[in-house]
Coordinates of C-alpha atoms and ligand atoms in Angstrom, one line a residue:
M1 CA -0.3 -0.1 0.1
P2 CA 2.1 3.0 -1.2
G3 CA 1.5 6.2 0.2
H4 CA -0.2 5.0 3.3
G5 CA 3.0 5.6 6.0
R6 CA 3.5 1.5 6.3
T7 CA 6.5 2.7 8.8
R8 CA 5.6 0.4 11.8
T9 CA 6.9 -0.9 14.9
R10 CA 6.1 -4.4 15.0
W11 CA 5.5 -5.9 18.7
I12 CA 6.7 -9.4 18.4
T13 CA 9.2 -9.7 21.5
S14 CA 10.5 -13.5 21.7
V15 CA 10.2 -14.6 25.7
A16 CA 13.1 -16.4 25.1
A17 CA 15.8 -13.9 23.8
A18 CA 14.1 -11.4 26.0
V19 CA 15.7 -13.6 28.5
T20 CA 19.1 -14.4 27.0
A21 CA 19.4 -10.7 25.5
A22 CA 17.9 -8.5 27.8
A23 CA 20.9 -6.5 27.6
L24 CA 21.0 -6.1 24.0
L25 CA 17.5 -5.2 23.7
A26 CA 17.5 -2.6 26.5
G27 CA 18.4 -0.1 23.9
A28 CA 16.0 -1.2 21.0
H29 CA 12.8 -1.3 23.8
T30 CA 12.9 2.3 24.2
A31 CA 12.4 4.4 21.5
G32 CA 9.7 2.9 19.6
A33 CA 12.0 0.3 18.2
A34 CA 10.7 -3.0 17.2
P35 CA 12.6 -5.0 20.1
V36 CA 13.6 -8.7 18.4
P37 CA 12.9 -9.5 15.0
A38 CA 10.7 -12.7 14.5
A39 CA 12.5 -13.8 11.5
T40 CA 15.7 -12.6 10.0
G41 CA 13.5 -10.5 7.7
S42 CA 14.7 -10.4 4.1
G43 CA 17.1 -13.7 2.7
P44 CA 16.5 -17.0 3.5
V45 CA 14.7 -17.5 7.0
A46 CA 15.5 -20.5 8.7
T47 CA 13.2 -19.8 11.8
H48 CA 10.1 -17.9 13.0
E49 CA 8.9 -17.0 16.6
V50 CA 5.8 -17.8 17.2
E51 CA 3.1 -17.7 19.9
Y52 CA 0.7 -20.8 20.7
F53 CA -1.7 -22.1 22.8
E54 CA -1.9 -25.4 24.5
G55 CA -5.5 -25.0 25.1
P56 CA -8.0 -22.3 25.3
T57 CA -7.6 -21.9 29.0
A58 CA -3.7 -22.1 28.9
T59 CA -1.2 -19.0 29.0
P60 CA 0.1 -18.8 25.9
R61 CA 3.9 -19.7 24.9
H62 CA 6.3 -18.3 22.3
K63 CA 8.9 -20.5 20.6
K64 CA 11.3 -20.4 17.4
V65 CA 10.1 -22.6 15.2
P66 CA 11.7 -24.0 11.6
A67 CA 10.4 -22.0 8.4
R68 CA 10.1 -25.0 6.8
P69 CA 8.7 -28.4 7.7
P70 CA 10.6 -31.9 8.9
A71 CA 11.7 -33.7 5.7
R72 CA 9.5 -36.4 6.5
I73 CA 6.5 -34.0 6.4
A74 CA 7.8 -31.6 3.5
G75 CA 9.5 -34.4 1.8
H76 CA 5.3 -35.0 0.7
Q77 CA 4.6 -32.1 -0.8
A78 CA 4.3 -30.2 -4.4
P79 CA 6.9 -27.4 -4.1
T80 CA 4.9 -24.6 -5.3
P81 CA 1.1 -24.2 -5.7
A82 CA -0.9 -24.1 -8.7
A83 CA -0.3 -21.0 -11.1
A84 CA -4.4 -20.3 -11.1
T85 CA -5.4 -20.6 -7.7
A86 CA -8.9 -19.6 -7.5
V87 CA -9.4 -16.0 -5.5
T88 CA -12.7 -15.1 -4.3
A89 CA -13.7 -11.9 -2.3
V90 CA -15.7 -12.6 0.4
Q91 CA -16.0 -8.7 0.8
E92 CA -14.3 -6.0 -1.3
T93 CA -15.4 -2.8 0.4
G94 CA -12.6 -0.7 -1.3
P95 CA -9.4 -0.4 -3.5
V96 CA -6.7 -2.6 -2.0
S97 CA -4.5 0.6 -1.4
G98 CA -7.3 2.2 1.0
R99 CA -7.9 -1.5 2.4
L100 CA -6.6 -4.0 5.0
D101 CA -6.3 -7.2 2.9
L102 CA -7.2 -10.0 5.1
V103 CA -6.1 -13.4 3.2
V104 CA -7.7 -16.6 4.3
M105 CA -6.7 -20.1 3.0
G106 CA -7.2 -23.9 4.2
D107 CA -4.7 -26.5 4.2
G108 CA -6.1 -30.2 4.2
Y109 CA -9.0 -29.8 2.1
T110 CA -9.3 -31.9 -1.2
A111 CA -10.5 -30.3 -4.3
E112 CA -13.9 -31.8 -3.6
Q113 CA -14.0 -30.4 -0.2
Q114 CA -14.0 -26.5 -1.2
A115 CA -17.4 -26.3 -0.2
D116 CA -16.1 -27.3 3.3
F117 CA -13.6 -25.0 3.3
R118 CA -15.2 -22.0 2.4
A119 CA -17.9 -22.8 5.2
D120 CA -15.1 -23.2 7.8
A121 CA -14.0 -19.8 6.5
Q122 CA -16.9 -18.0 6.8
A123 CA -17.6 -19.5 10.4
T124 CA -14.3 -18.3 11.6
L125 CA -14.5 -15.1 10.0
D126 CA -18.3 -14.3 11.8
A127 CA -16.6 -15.4 14.8
V128 CA -13.6 -13.3 14.9
F129 CA -15.5 -10.4 13.5
A130 CA -18.3 -10.4 16.1
I131 CA -15.6 -9.2 18.4
E132 CA -14.9 -5.3 18.9
P133 CA -13.5 -3.2 17.4
Y134 CA -13.2 -5.7 14.5
A135 CA -17.3 -5.7 14.1
S136 CA -17.3 -2.4 13.6
Y137 CA -14.2 -1.9 11.5
R138 CA -14.8 -5.2 9.2
G139 CA -15.5 -2.6 6.5
L140 CA -12.0 -1.5 6.5
F141 CA -11.2 -4.9 5.4
N142 CA -11.2 -6.7 2.0
I143 CA -11.1 -10.3 2.7
W144 CA -10.0 -12.6 0.3
L145 CA -10.5 -16.6 -0.1
V146 CA -7.6 -18.2 -1.9
D147 CA -8.4 -21.8 -2.8
T148 CA -5.5 -24.7 -2.2
A149 CA -6.4 -27.9 -3.1
S150 CA -4.4 -30.7 -1.0
A151 CA -3.7 -34.2 -2.2
E152 CA -5.5 -35.5 1.3
S153 CA -7.8 -34.7 3.8
G154 CA -6.5 -33.8 6.8
V155 CA -3.5 -32.3 8.2
S156 CA -0.2 -34.0 10.0
G157 CA 0.1 -34.7 13.3
D158 CA -3.6 -35.1 13.9
P159 CA -4.2 -37.1 16.2
T160 CA -1.1 -38.1 16.6
A161 CA 2.5 -37.0 15.6
D162 CA 3.4 -40.1 13.4
V163 CA 0.5 -39.1 11.1
V164 CA 1.6 -37.6 7.9
R165 CA -0.5 -36.5 5.2
N166 CA 0.4 -34.5 1.9
T167 CA -1.2 -31.2 2.0
A168 CA -1.0 -27.9 0.1
L169 CA 0.6 -25.6 2.9
S170 CA 2.1 -28.4 5.2
S171 CA 0.6 -27.5 8.2
Y172 CA 1.5 -29.6 10.9
F173 CA 0.6 -30.5 14.8
F174 CA 3.4 -31.3 17.2
C175 CA 5.6 -28.6 15.9
D176 CA 8.7 -28.7 17.5
D177 CA 7.4 -31.5 19.7
T178 CA 4.7 -29.5 20.8
E179 CA 1.1 -30.9 20.2
R180 CA -0.9 -27.6 19.8
L181 CA 1.4 -26.0 18.1
L182 CA 0.4 -25.9 14.3
C183 CA 2.7 -24.9 12.2
V184 CA 3.1 -24.2 8.4
D185 CA 5.7 -24.1 5.4
T186 CA 5.2 -19.9 5.2
S187 CA 7.2 -20.2 1.6
K188 CA 3.9 -21.8 0.5
V189 CA 1.7 -19.4 2.7
T190 CA 3.6 -16.7 0.7
A191 CA 3.2 -18.4 -3.1
Y192 CA -0.7 -18.7 -2.1
A193 CA -0.9 -15.2 -0.8
N194 CA 0.6 -13.7 -3.7
Q195 CA -2.3 -14.6 -5.5
A196 CA -4.8 -12.3 -3.9
P197 CA -4.5 -8.8 -5.0
A198 CA -2.9 -7.7 -1.8
S199 CA -2.3 -9.5 1.4
D200 CA -1.4 -7.7 4.8
V201 CA -2.6 -10.6 7.2
V202 CA -3.2 -14.2 6.3
F203 CA -5.5 -16.5 7.8
V204 CA -4.7 -20.5 7.7
L205 CA -7.4 -22.8 8.4
S206 CA -6.2 -26.1 8.8
N207 CA -8.8 -28.9 8.3
S208 CA -8.9 -30.8 12.1
A209 CA -11.2 -30.1 14.9
K210 CA -7.9 -30.3 16.9
Y211 CA -7.9 -27.5 19.2
G212 CA -4.1 -25.4 18.2
G213 CA -2.9 -22.9 16.2
A214 CA 0.0 -20.2 16.0
G215 CA 0.8 -16.9 15.5
Y216 CA 3.7 -15.4 13.1
S217 CA 4.4 -12.0 13.4
F218 CA 7.0 -10.4 11.3
A219 CA 8.9 -6.7 11.5
T220 CA 9.2 -7.1 8.2
P221 CA 7.7 -9.6 5.5
P222 CA 9.5 -12.6 5.0
S223 CA 11.2 -12.9 1.5
G224 CA 8.9 -12.6 -1.1
A225 CA 6.0 -11.8 0.8
S226 CA 4.0 -8.7 1.8
Y227 CA 1.7 -9.8 4.9
H228 CA 3.0 -9.0 8.3
G229 CA 1.4 -11.6 10.1
V230 CA 0.5 -15.4 9.8
A231 CA -2.3 -16.9 12.0
T232 CA -2.9 -20.5 12.0
M233 CA -6.0 -22.0 13.4
S234 CA -7.6 -25.8 13.0
S235 CA -11.0 -25.4 11.0
D236 CA -13.3 -26.7 13.4
N237 CA -12.3 -26.4 16.8
A238 CA -15.0 -24.0 18.5
K239 CA -11.9 -22.2 20.3
S240 CA -9.5 -21.8 17.9
Y241 CA -10.9 -18.4 16.0
L242 CA -9.7 -16.6 19.1
I243 CA -6.0 -17.4 18.5
G244 CA -6.7 -15.3 15.2
A245 CA -8.5 -12.7 17.0
H246 CA -5.6 -12.3 19.6
E247 CA -2.9 -12.7 16.3
L248 CA -4.5 -9.9 14.7
G249 CA -4.3 -7.7 17.9
H250 CA -0.2 -8.0 17.3
S251 CA -0.1 -7.8 13.7
I252 CA -2.5 -5.1 13.2
G253 CA -2.6 -3.2 16.1
D254 CA 1.3 -3.9 17.5
L255 CA -0.6 -4.6 21.0
A256 CA 1.6 -6.3 23.3
D257 CA 1.0 -9.3 25.4
E258 CA -0.7 -8.5 29.0
Y259 CA 0.1 -11.7 30.2
Q260 CA 3.2 -12.9 32.6
Y261 CA 5.3 -15.7 33.5
A262 CA 6.0 -17.2 37.1
G263 CA 9.5 -16.5 37.5
Y264 CA 10.1 -13.5 35.2
G265 CA 10.0 -11.1 37.8
T266 CA 11.2 -7.2 37.4
Y267 CA 10.6 -5.6 34.1
P268 CA 14.5 -5.2 32.5
Y269 CA 13.2 -2.3 30.4
P270 CA 13.2 1.4 31.1
S271 CA 10.1 2.1 29.3
S272 CA 7.7 0.1 26.7
A273 CA 7.1 1.1 22.9
S274 CA 3.5 -0.5 23.4
A275 CA 0.0 1.5 24.2
N276 CA -1.0 -1.2 26.5
I277 CA 2.1 -1.6 28.5
S278 CA 3.3 0.8 31.0
V279 CA 6.2 0.7 33.3
T280 CA 7.0 2.1 36.7
A281 CA 8.6 5.3 35.7
E282 CA 5.9 5.9 33.3
L283 CA 3.1 5.6 36.0
D284 CA 2.8 9.7 36.8
V285 CA 2.0 9.9 33.0
R286 CA 0.0 6.5 32.3
K287 CA -0.5 6.2 28.9
W288 CA -4.2 5.7 28.9
Y289 CA -4.7 7.9 31.7
R290 CA -7.9 8.9 29.3
W291 CA -9.2 5.8 30.2
L292 CA -8.6 5.4 34.1
G293 CA -11.5 4.5 36.0
E294 CA -13.9 3.7 33.1
Q295 CA -16.2 0.6 33.3
D296 CA -14.4 -1.7 30.4
P297 CA -15.8 -4.3 27.8
T298 CA -13.6 -7.2 29.6
G299 CA -15.6 -6.7 32.7
S300 CA -13.3 -4.7 34.7
V301 CA -12.2 -1.2 35.3
V302 CA -9.4 0.4 33.7
G303 CA -6.7 0.8 36.1
T304 CA -3.2 -0.3 36.5
Y305 CA -2.6 -3.9 37.1
E306 CA 0.6 -5.2 37.7
G307 CA 2.2 -7.8 35.3
G308 CA 2.4 -8.0 31.5
D309 CA 4.4 -8.2 28.9
Y310 CA 6.1 -11.5 30.3
Y311 CA 7.1 -10.2 33.5
E312 CA 5.5 -10.1 37.0
T313 CA 6.5 -6.1 38.4
G314 CA 7.5 -3.4 37.6
V315 CA 5.2 -3.5 34.5
Y316 CA 1.4 -2.8 34.0
R317 CA -1.5 -3.7 31.9
P318 CA -4.8 -1.4 31.4
T319 CA -7.2 -4.3 33.1
S320 CA -7.7 -7.6 35.1
T321 CA -8.0 -9.7 31.9
S322 CA -8.5 -9.0 28.3
L323 CA -7.9 -11.1 24.7
M324 CA -4.4 -10.0 24.7
R325 CA -3.7 -11.4 28.3
T326 CA -6.1 -14.8 28.0
L327 CA -8.0 -16.4 25.0
T328 CA -10.8 -17.2 28.3
S329 CA -11.6 -13.4 27.5
T330 CA -13.0 -12.6 24.1
E331 CA -13.0 -8.6 24.6
F332 CA -10.2 -6.4 23.9
N333 CA -9.8 -3.6 26.8
H334 CA -10.4 0.2 25.9
V335 CA -6.7 0.5 25.7
G336 CA -6.7 -1.9 23.2
R337 CA -9.7 -1.2 21.1
E338 CA -8.5 2.2 20.8
T339 CA -4.9 0.7 19.6
M340 CA -6.6 -1.4 17.0
I341 CA -8.5 1.4 15.3
K342 CA -5.4 2.9 14.7
G343 CA -3.8 -0.1 13.3
F344 CA -6.9 -0.3 11.2
Y345 CA -6.3 3.1 9.8
T346 CA -2.3 2.8 9.4
Y347 CA -3.6 0.1 6.6
A348 CA -6.6 1.6 5.5
D349 CA -8.1 4.8 4.3
A350 CA -12.3 5.3 5.3
L351 CA -12.5 7.9 2.4
T352 CA -11.9 6.8 -0.9
S353 CA -12.7 8.1 -4.6
T354 CA -12.2 7.0 -8.0
V355 CA -11.3 10.7 -9.2
P356 CA -7.8 10.7 -9.3
T357 CA -6.6 13.7 -6.9
G358 CA -3.3 14.1 -9.3
T359 CA -5.0 15.5 -12.0
R360 CA -6.8 18.9 -12.6
V361 CA -10.7 18.4 -12.8
G362 CA -13.7 20.7 -14.4
S363 CA -15.6 23.1 -12.4
T364 CA -18.7 21.5 -13.0
Q365 CA -17.4 17.9 -13.2
P366 CA -18.6 15.9 -10.1
L367 CA -16.4 14.6 -7.8
S368 CA -17.6 11.5 -6.1
V369 CA -16.2 10.0 -2.8
R370 CA -17.0 6.8 -0.9
L371 CA -17.2 6.1 2.9
A372 CA -16.0 2.7 4.0
P373 CA -19.4 0.9 5.4
L374 CA -18.4 1.1 9.2
T375 CA -20.8 0.3 11.9
G376 CA -21.2 0.3 15.5
L377 CA -18.4 2.2 17.2
A378 CA -17.4 4.2 14.2
G379 CA -18.7 7.3 13.2
L380 CA -17.1 8.8 10.2
S381 CA -17.6 12.4 9.3
L382 CA -17.3 14.0 6.1
T383 CA -16.5 17.9 5.6
W384 CA -15.2 19.8 2.6
Y385 CA -13.0 22.5 2.2
V386 CA -12.1 25.1 -0.8
D387 CA -8.6 26.3 -0.5
G388 CA -8.7 25.7 3.3
R389 CA -12.0 27.2 3.5
Q390 CA -14.9 24.8 5.5
V391 CA -18.2 24.6 3.4
T392 CA -20.5 23.7 6.2
A393 CA -23.6 23.5 3.7
A394 CA -22.1 20.3 2.1
A395 CA -21.3 18.2 4.8
G396 CA -21.7 14.6 4.4
D397 CA -22.4 15.0 0.6
L398 CA -20.6 12.1 -1.1
S399 CA -20.8 13.8 -4.9
V400 CA -20.1 17.4 -5.0
T401 CA -18.7 19.6 -8.2
P402 CA -16.3 22.2 -7.4
A403 CA -18.9 25.0 -8.5
E404 CA -21.3 23.9 -6.2
L405 CA -19.0 24.5 -3.6
G406 CA -17.7 28.1 -4.9
A407 CA -14.7 26.9 -6.5
T408 CA -14.9 28.1 -10.1
R409 CA -11.5 29.5 -10.4
S410 CA -8.6 27.6 -11.7
G411 CA -6.1 26.3 -9.4
Q412 CA -8.6 26.6 -6.2
R413 CA -8.2 23.4 -4.2
V414 CA -11.0 21.2 -3.5
T415 CA -10.4 19.1 -0.4
A416 CA -12.6 16.0 0.9
T417 CA -11.7 15.1 4.5
V418 CA -13.4 12.8 6.6
T419 CA -12.4 11.9 10.5
D420 CA -13.5 9.1 13.0
T421 CA -15.5 10.6 15.6
T422 CA -15.8 7.1 17.6
A423 CA -15.8 7.7 21.4
S424 CA -13.6 4.2 21.4
V425 CA -10.7 6.9 20.6
R426 CA -9.6 9.3 23.0
D427 CA -6.3 10.0 22.2
P428 CA -6.1 13.2 19.9
A429 CA -2.8 11.8 18.1
V430 CA -5.0 8.7 17.1
R431 CA -8.3 10.5 16.4
A432 CA -5.9 12.7 14.0
A433 CA -4.7 8.8 12.7
T434 CA -7.9 8.2 11.4
A435 CA -8.5 11.3 9.4
N436 CA -7.6 11.3 5.7
S437 CA -8.2 13.6 2.9
L438 CA -8.4 13.5 -0.7
S439 CA -8.0 17.0 -2.9
W440 CA -8.1 18.3 -6.6
R441 CA -7.2 21.7 -8.4
V442 CA -9.7 23.5 -10.5
R443 CA -8.9 23.2 -14.3
Ligands
ZN501 ZN1 0.3 -13.0 21.9

């Protein structure tokens, strides 16, 4: 998405690395730098770091896993996907340059099971997009289904570690000897994802009823890919969709994990780059001070709860529980919602137009704009300006001519600006990030 300022800080702290390389990281952890790359970015990637979930109620874990499956699994597979894979738009609400493009692909579905895949994908998407703020902001997403016909039905490692199946993406349980860790061949994911018009985030649904999944976050996309995150989920387990909902919190919102591990002790960093983590030294500022004392969607009251970002003391999270702390919670807290909304607008614009902004327009030429179909929490406000002066009578109009706005002289500038007035945003800087403007010059 050129032109949308996609320089982003990815929150992908490695627990293992955070412990073994704390000193190295201390500098990187301040000043908004990504603490640890999940993989080495460009070039051949030997390993990825993943987050995984040993059960719907277990504290998530992290691990480095091989980018390619072991030979006994990978040896089975076709090396590359078919060139002409079918891509279907579940929803296409706007141009890829102005939308967050979510790609959903299946694994372990045979050519005859593509209808099953579509039904499973729909069910997973419905569950994820029932969660706020995904629900209200679904209109900022394009969602693409990419067909992947596997030679065999089901995936490797289901039900037992010795089971090997020939599937399009080589997904497999018992990854790195961890039963619920569902890994995938990311080079194959990339090959399929690149067949969609765009891919910012990928969901892989593995055809299985066994609980499991994994979240891959990337500071920079893997070689040849454009996505920043991949979440794997088993397709027929009622709880696995929460893995995808949580992982989007990292890959779209840059949210930190709000859980901690026993024995990790005191937070070793002077500050945190994450919106939902604050350290003792920041307590007089408290990043989420605008929300303190509010009743929260998670059921608690926003405050400063000690423990988070894997450490036990000297570090605080906004609420007792949340989807970023445990998958037993199905809600983001207020801070998470606000940060997710900021993330949505980092990828997407609520205002688009088919009239090119780089060209001059006639004074009687209609300037038509579209607003993303947002609902619920969202509140889009459209205003028009001529040479920087607001034309209040035209507020909310989706099609105007420059002459109707009083712009008839050559060189005058007409601007449409949309801002999200949602009450789920309180930080003025985030509010500013929701705004988008399009301008044209009169011929
Ligand atoms: Zn996480």
